mmCIF file of N, CA and C in Angstrom:
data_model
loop_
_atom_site.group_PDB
_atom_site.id
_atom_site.type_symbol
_atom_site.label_atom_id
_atom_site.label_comp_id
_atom_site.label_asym_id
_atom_site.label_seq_id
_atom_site.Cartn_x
_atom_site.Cartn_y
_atom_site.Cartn_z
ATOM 1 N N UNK A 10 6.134 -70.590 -9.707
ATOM 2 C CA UNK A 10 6.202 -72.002 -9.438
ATOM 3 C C UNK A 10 7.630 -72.519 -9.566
ATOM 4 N N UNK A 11 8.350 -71.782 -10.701
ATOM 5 C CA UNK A 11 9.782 -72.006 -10.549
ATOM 6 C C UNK A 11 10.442 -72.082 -9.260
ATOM 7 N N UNK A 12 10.591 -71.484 -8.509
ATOM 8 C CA UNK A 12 10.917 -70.924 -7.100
ATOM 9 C C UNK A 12 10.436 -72.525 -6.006
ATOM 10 N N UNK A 13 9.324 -72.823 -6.002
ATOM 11 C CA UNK A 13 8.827 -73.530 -5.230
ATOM 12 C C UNK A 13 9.073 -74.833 -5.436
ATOM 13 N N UNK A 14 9.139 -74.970 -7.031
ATOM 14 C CA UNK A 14 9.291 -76.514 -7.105
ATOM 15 C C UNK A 14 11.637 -76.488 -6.781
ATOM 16 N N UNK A 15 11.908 -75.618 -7.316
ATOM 17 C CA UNK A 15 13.497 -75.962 -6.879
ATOM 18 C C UNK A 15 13.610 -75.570 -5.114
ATOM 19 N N UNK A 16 13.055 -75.214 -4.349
ATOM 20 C CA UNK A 16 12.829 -74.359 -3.059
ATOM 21 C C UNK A 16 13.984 -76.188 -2.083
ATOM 22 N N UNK A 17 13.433 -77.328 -2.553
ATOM 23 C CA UNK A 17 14.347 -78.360 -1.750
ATOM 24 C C UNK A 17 15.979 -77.878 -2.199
ATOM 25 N N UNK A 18 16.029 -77.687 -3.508
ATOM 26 C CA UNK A 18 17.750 -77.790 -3.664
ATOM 27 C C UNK A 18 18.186 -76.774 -2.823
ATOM 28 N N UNK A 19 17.805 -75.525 -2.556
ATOM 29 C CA UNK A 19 18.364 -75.105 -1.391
ATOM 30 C C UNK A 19 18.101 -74.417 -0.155
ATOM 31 N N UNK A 20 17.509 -75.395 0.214
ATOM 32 C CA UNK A 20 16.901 -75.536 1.811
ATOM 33 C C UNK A 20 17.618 -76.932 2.183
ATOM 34 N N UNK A 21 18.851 -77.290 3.387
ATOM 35 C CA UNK A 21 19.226 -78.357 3.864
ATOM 36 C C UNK A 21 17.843 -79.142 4.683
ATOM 37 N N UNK A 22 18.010 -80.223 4.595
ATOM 38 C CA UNK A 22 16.670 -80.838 5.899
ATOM 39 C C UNK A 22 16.642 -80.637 6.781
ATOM 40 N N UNK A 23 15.790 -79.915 7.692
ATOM 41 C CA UNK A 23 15.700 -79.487 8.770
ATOM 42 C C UNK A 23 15.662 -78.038 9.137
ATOM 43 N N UNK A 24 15.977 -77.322 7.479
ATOM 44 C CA UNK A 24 15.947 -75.770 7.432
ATOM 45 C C UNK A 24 14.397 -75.440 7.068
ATOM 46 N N UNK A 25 14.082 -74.259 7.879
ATOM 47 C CA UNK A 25 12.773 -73.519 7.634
ATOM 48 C C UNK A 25 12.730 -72.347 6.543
ATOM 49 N N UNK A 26 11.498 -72.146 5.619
ATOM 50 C CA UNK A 26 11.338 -71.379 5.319
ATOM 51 C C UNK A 26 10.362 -70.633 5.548
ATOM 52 N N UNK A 27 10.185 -69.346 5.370
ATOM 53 C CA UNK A 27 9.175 -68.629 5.625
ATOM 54 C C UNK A 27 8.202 -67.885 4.698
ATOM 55 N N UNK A 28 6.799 -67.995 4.549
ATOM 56 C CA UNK A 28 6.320 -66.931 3.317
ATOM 57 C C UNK A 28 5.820 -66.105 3.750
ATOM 58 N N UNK A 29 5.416 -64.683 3.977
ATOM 59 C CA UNK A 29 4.191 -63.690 4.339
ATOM 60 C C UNK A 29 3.829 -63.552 3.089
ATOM 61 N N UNK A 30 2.511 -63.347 3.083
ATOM 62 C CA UNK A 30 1.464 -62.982 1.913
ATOM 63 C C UNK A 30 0.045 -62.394 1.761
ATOM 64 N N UNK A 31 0.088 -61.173 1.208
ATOM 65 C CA UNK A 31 -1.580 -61.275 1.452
ATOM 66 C C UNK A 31 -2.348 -62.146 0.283
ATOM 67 N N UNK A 32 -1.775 -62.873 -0.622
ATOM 68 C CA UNK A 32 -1.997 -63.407 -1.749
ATOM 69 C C UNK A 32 -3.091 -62.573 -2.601
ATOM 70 N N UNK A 33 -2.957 -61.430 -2.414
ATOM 71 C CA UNK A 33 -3.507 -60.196 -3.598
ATOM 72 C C UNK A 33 -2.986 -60.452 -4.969
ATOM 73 N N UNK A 34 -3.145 -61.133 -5.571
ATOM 74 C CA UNK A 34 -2.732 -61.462 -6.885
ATOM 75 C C UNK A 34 -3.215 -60.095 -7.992
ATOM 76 N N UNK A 35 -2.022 -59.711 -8.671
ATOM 77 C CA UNK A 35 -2.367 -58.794 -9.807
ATOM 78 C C UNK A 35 -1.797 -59.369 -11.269
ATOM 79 N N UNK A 36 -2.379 -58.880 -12.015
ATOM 80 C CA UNK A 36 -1.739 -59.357 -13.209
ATOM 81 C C UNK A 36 -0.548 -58.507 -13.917
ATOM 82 N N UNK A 37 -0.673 -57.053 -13.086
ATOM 83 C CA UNK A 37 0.362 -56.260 -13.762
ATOM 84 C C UNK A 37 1.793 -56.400 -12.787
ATOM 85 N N UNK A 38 1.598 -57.575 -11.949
ATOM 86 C CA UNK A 38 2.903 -58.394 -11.005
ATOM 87 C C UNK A 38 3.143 -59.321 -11.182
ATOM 88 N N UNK A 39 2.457 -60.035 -11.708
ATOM 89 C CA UNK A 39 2.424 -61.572 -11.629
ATOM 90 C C UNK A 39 1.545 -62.119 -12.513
ATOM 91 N N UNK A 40 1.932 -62.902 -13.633
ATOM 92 C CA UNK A 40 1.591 -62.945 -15.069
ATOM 93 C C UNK A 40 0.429 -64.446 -14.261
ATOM 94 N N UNK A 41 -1.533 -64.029 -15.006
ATOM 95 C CA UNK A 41 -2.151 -65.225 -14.557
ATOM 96 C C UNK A 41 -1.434 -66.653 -14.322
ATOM 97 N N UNK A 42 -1.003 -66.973 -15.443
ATOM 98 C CA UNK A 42 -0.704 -68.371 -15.750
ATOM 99 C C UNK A 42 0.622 -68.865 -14.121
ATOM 100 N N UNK A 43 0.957 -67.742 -13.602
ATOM 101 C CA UNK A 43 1.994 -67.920 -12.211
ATOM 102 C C UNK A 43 1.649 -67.809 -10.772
ATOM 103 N N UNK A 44 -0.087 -67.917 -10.957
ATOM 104 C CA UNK A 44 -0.717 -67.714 -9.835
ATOM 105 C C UNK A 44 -0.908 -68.904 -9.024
ATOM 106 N N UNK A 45 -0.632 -69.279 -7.281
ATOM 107 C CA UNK A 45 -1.019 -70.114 -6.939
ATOM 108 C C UNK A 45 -2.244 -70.141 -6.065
ATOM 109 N N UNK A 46 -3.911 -69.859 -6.907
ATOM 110 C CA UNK A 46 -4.654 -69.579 -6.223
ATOM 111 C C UNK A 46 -5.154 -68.188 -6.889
ATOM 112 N N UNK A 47 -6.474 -67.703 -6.081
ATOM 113 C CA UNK A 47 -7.248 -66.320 -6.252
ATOM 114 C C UNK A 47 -7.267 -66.503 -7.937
ATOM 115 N N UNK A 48 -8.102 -67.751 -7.716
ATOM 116 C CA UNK A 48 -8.996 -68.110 -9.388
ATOM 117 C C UNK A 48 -9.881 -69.002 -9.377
ATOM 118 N N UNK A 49 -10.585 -69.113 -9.954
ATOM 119 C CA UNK A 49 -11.780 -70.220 -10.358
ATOM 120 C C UNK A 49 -11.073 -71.236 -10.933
ATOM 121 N N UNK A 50 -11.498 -72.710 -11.036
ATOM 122 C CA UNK A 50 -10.869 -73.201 -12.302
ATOM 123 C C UNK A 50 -12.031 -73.938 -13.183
ATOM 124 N N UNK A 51 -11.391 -74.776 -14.014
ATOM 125 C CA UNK A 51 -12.777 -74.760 -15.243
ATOM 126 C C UNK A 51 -14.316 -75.317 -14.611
ATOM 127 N N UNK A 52 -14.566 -75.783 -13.197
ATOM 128 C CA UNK A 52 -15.780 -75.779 -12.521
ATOM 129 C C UNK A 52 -16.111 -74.671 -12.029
ATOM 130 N N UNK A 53 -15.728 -73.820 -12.301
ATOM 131 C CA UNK A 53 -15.990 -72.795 -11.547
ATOM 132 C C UNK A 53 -15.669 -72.491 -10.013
ATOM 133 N N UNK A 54 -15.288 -73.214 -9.350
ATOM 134 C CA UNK A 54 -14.533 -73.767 -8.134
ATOM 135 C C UNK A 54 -13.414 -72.703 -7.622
ATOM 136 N N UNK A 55 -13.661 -72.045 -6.606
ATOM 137 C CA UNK A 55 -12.579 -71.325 -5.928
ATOM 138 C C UNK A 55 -11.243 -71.994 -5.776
ATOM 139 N N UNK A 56 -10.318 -71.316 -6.038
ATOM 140 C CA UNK A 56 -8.773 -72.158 -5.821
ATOM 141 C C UNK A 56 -8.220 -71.136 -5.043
ATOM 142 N N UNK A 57 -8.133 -71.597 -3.727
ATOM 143 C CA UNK A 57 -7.536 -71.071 -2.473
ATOM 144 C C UNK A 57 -5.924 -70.971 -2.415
ATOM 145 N N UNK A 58 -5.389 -69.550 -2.573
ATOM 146 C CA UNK A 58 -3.951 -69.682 -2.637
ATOM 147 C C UNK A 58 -2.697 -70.619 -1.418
ATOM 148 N N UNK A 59 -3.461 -69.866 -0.218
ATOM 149 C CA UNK A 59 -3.274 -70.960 0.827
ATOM 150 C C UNK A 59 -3.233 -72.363 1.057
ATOM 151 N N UNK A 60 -4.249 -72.949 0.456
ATOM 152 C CA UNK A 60 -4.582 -73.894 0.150
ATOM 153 C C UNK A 60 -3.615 -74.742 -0.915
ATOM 154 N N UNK A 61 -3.934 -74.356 -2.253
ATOM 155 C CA UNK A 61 -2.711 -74.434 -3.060
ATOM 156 C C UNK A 61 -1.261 -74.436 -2.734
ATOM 157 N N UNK A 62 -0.664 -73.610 -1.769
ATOM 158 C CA UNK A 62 0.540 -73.543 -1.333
ATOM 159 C C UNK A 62 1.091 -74.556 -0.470
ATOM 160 N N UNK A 63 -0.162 -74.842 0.551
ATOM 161 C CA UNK A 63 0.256 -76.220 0.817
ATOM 162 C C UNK A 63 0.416 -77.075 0.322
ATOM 163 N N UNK A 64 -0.891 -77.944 -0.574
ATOM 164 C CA UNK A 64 -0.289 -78.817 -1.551
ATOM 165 C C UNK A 64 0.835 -78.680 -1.984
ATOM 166 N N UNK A 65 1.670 -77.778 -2.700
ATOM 167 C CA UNK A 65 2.784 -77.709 -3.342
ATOM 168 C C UNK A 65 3.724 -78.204 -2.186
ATOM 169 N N UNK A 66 4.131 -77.529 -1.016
ATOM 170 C CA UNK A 66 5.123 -77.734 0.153
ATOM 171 C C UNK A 66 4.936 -78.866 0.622
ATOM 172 N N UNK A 67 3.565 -79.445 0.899
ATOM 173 C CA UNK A 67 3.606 -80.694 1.340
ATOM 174 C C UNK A 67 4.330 -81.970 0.076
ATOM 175 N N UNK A 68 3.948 -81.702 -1.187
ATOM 176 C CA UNK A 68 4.729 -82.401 -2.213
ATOM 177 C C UNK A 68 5.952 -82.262 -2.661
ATOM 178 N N UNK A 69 6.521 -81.357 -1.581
ATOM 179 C CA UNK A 69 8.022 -81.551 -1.870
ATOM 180 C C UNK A 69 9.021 -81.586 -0.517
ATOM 181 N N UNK A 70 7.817 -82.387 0.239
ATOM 182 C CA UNK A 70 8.699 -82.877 1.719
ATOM 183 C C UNK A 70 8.799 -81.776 2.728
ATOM 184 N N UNK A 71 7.959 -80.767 3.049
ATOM 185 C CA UNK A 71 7.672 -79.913 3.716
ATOM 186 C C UNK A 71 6.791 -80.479 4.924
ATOM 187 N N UNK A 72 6.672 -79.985 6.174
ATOM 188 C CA UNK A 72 5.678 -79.864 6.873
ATOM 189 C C UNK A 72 5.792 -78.440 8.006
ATOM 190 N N UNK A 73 4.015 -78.103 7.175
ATOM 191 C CA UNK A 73 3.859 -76.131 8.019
ATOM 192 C C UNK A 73 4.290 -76.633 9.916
ATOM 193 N N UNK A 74 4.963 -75.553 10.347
ATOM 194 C CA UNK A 74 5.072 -75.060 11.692
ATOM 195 C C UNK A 74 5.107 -73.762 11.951
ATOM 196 N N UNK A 75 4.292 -73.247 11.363
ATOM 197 C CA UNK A 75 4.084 -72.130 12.013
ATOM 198 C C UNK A 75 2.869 -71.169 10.727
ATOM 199 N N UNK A 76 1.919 -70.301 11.048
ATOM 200 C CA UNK A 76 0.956 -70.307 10.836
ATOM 201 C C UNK A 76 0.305 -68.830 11.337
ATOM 202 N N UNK A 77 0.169 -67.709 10.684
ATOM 203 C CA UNK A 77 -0.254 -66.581 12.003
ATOM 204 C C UNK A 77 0.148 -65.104 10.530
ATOM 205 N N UNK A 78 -1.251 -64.880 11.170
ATOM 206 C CA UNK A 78 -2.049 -62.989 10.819
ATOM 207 C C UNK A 78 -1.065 -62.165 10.724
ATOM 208 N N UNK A 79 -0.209 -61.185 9.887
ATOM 209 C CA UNK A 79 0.455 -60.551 10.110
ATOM 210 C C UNK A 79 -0.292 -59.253 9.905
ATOM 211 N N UNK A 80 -0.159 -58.072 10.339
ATOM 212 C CA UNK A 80 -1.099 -57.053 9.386
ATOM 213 C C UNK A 80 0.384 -55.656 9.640
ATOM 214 N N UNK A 81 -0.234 -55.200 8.543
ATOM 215 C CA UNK A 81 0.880 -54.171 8.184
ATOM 216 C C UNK A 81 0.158 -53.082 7.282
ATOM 217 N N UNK A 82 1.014 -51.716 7.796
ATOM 218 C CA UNK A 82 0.184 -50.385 6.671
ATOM 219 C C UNK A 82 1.365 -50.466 5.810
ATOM 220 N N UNK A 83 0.799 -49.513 4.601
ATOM 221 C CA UNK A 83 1.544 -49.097 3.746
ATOM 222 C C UNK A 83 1.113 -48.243 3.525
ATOM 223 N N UNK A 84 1.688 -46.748 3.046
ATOM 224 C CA UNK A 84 1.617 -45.365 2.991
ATOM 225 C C UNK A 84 1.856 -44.989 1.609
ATOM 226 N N UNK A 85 0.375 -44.769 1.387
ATOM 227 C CA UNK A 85 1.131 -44.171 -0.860
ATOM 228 C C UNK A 85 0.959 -42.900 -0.420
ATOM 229 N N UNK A 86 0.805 -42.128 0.320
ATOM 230 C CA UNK A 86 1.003 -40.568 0.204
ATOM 231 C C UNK A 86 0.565 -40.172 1.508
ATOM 232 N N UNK A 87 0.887 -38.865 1.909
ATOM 233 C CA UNK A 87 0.515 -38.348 2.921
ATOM 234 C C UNK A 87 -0.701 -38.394 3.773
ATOM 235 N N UNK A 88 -2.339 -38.437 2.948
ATOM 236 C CA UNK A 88 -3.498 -38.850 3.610
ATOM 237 C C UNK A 88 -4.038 -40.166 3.477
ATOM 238 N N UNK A 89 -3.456 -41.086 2.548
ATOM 239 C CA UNK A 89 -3.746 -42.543 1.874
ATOM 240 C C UNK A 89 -2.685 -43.814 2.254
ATOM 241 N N UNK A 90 -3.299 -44.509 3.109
ATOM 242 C CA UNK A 90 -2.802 -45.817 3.593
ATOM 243 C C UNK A 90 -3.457 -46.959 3.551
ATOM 244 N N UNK A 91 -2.985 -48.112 2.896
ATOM 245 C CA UNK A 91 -3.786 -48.990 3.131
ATOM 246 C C UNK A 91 -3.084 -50.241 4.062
ATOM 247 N N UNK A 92 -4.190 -50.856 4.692
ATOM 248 C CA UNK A 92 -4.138 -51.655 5.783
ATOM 249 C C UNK A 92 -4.356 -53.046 5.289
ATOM 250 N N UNK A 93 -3.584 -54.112 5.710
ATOM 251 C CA UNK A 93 -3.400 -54.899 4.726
ATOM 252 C C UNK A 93 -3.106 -56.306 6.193
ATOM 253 N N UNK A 94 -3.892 -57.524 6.146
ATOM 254 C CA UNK A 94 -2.936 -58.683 6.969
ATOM 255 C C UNK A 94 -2.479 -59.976 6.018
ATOM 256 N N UNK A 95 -1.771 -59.806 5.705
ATOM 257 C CA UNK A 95 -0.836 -61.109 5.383
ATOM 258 C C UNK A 95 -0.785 -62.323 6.006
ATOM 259 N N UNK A 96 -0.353 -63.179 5.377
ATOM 260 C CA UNK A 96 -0.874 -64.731 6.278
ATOM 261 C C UNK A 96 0.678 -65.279 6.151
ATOM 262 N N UNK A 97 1.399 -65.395 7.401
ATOM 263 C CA UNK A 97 2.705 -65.925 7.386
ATOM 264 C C UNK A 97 2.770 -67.243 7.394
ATOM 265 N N UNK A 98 3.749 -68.073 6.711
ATOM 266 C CA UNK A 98 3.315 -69.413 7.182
ATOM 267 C C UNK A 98 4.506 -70.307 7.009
ATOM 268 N N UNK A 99 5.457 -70.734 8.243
ATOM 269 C CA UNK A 99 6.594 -71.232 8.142
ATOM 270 C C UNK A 99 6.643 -73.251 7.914
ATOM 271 N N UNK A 100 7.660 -73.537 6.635
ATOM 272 C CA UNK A 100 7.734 -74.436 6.287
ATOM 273 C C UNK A 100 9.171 -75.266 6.763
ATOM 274 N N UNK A 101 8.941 -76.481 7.452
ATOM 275 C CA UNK A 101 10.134 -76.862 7.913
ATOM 276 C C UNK A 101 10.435 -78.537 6.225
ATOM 277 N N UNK A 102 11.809 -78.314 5.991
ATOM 278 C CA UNK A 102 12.222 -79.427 5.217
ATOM 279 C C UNK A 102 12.184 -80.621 6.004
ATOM 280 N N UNK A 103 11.421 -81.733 5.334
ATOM 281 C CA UNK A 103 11.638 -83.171 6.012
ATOM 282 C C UNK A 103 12.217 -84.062 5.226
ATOM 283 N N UNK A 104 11.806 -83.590 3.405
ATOM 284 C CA UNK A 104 13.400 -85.077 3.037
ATOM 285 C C UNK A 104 13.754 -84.310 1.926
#
């Protein structure tokens, strides 16, 4: 969240950023408490990382342009690959 909430100081207005993600959240990467999303919260209520990510970008003067499936392998060994699509999603600065 560090990252996202300073993400205006350096991005000029009118500069894009970009995220790919499969938002696979692990804990032995990414400590719970730094997750945005891929959790319940105290209703028991799905919290959509996607979802979540917007809120955040839209509250700091963002608006998405661009939006789209990426899919990609990755190779842990010679007979074992896993297949994976990521969700890209480009953020343009508005103030």
């Amino acid at each position: 969240m560090t990252f996202l909430g300073a993400l205006p100081n350096y991005l000029n207005i009118g500069g894009v950023v970009l995220f790919v993600s499969p938002y696979s959240w692990l804990e032995e990467y990414t400590p719970r408490e730094n997750w945005i999303g891929g959790y319940e919260n105290e209703d028991g209520a799905a919290i959509d990382s996607k979802q979540k990510l917007r809120e955040i970008m839209e509250g700091k003067g963002f608006v998405q342009v661009h939006d789209e499936a990426v899919p990609l392998v990755i190779r842990e060994h010679a007979r074992k690959y896993q297949y994976i699509i990521s969700d890209a999603t480009g953020w343009r600065r508005l103030k």
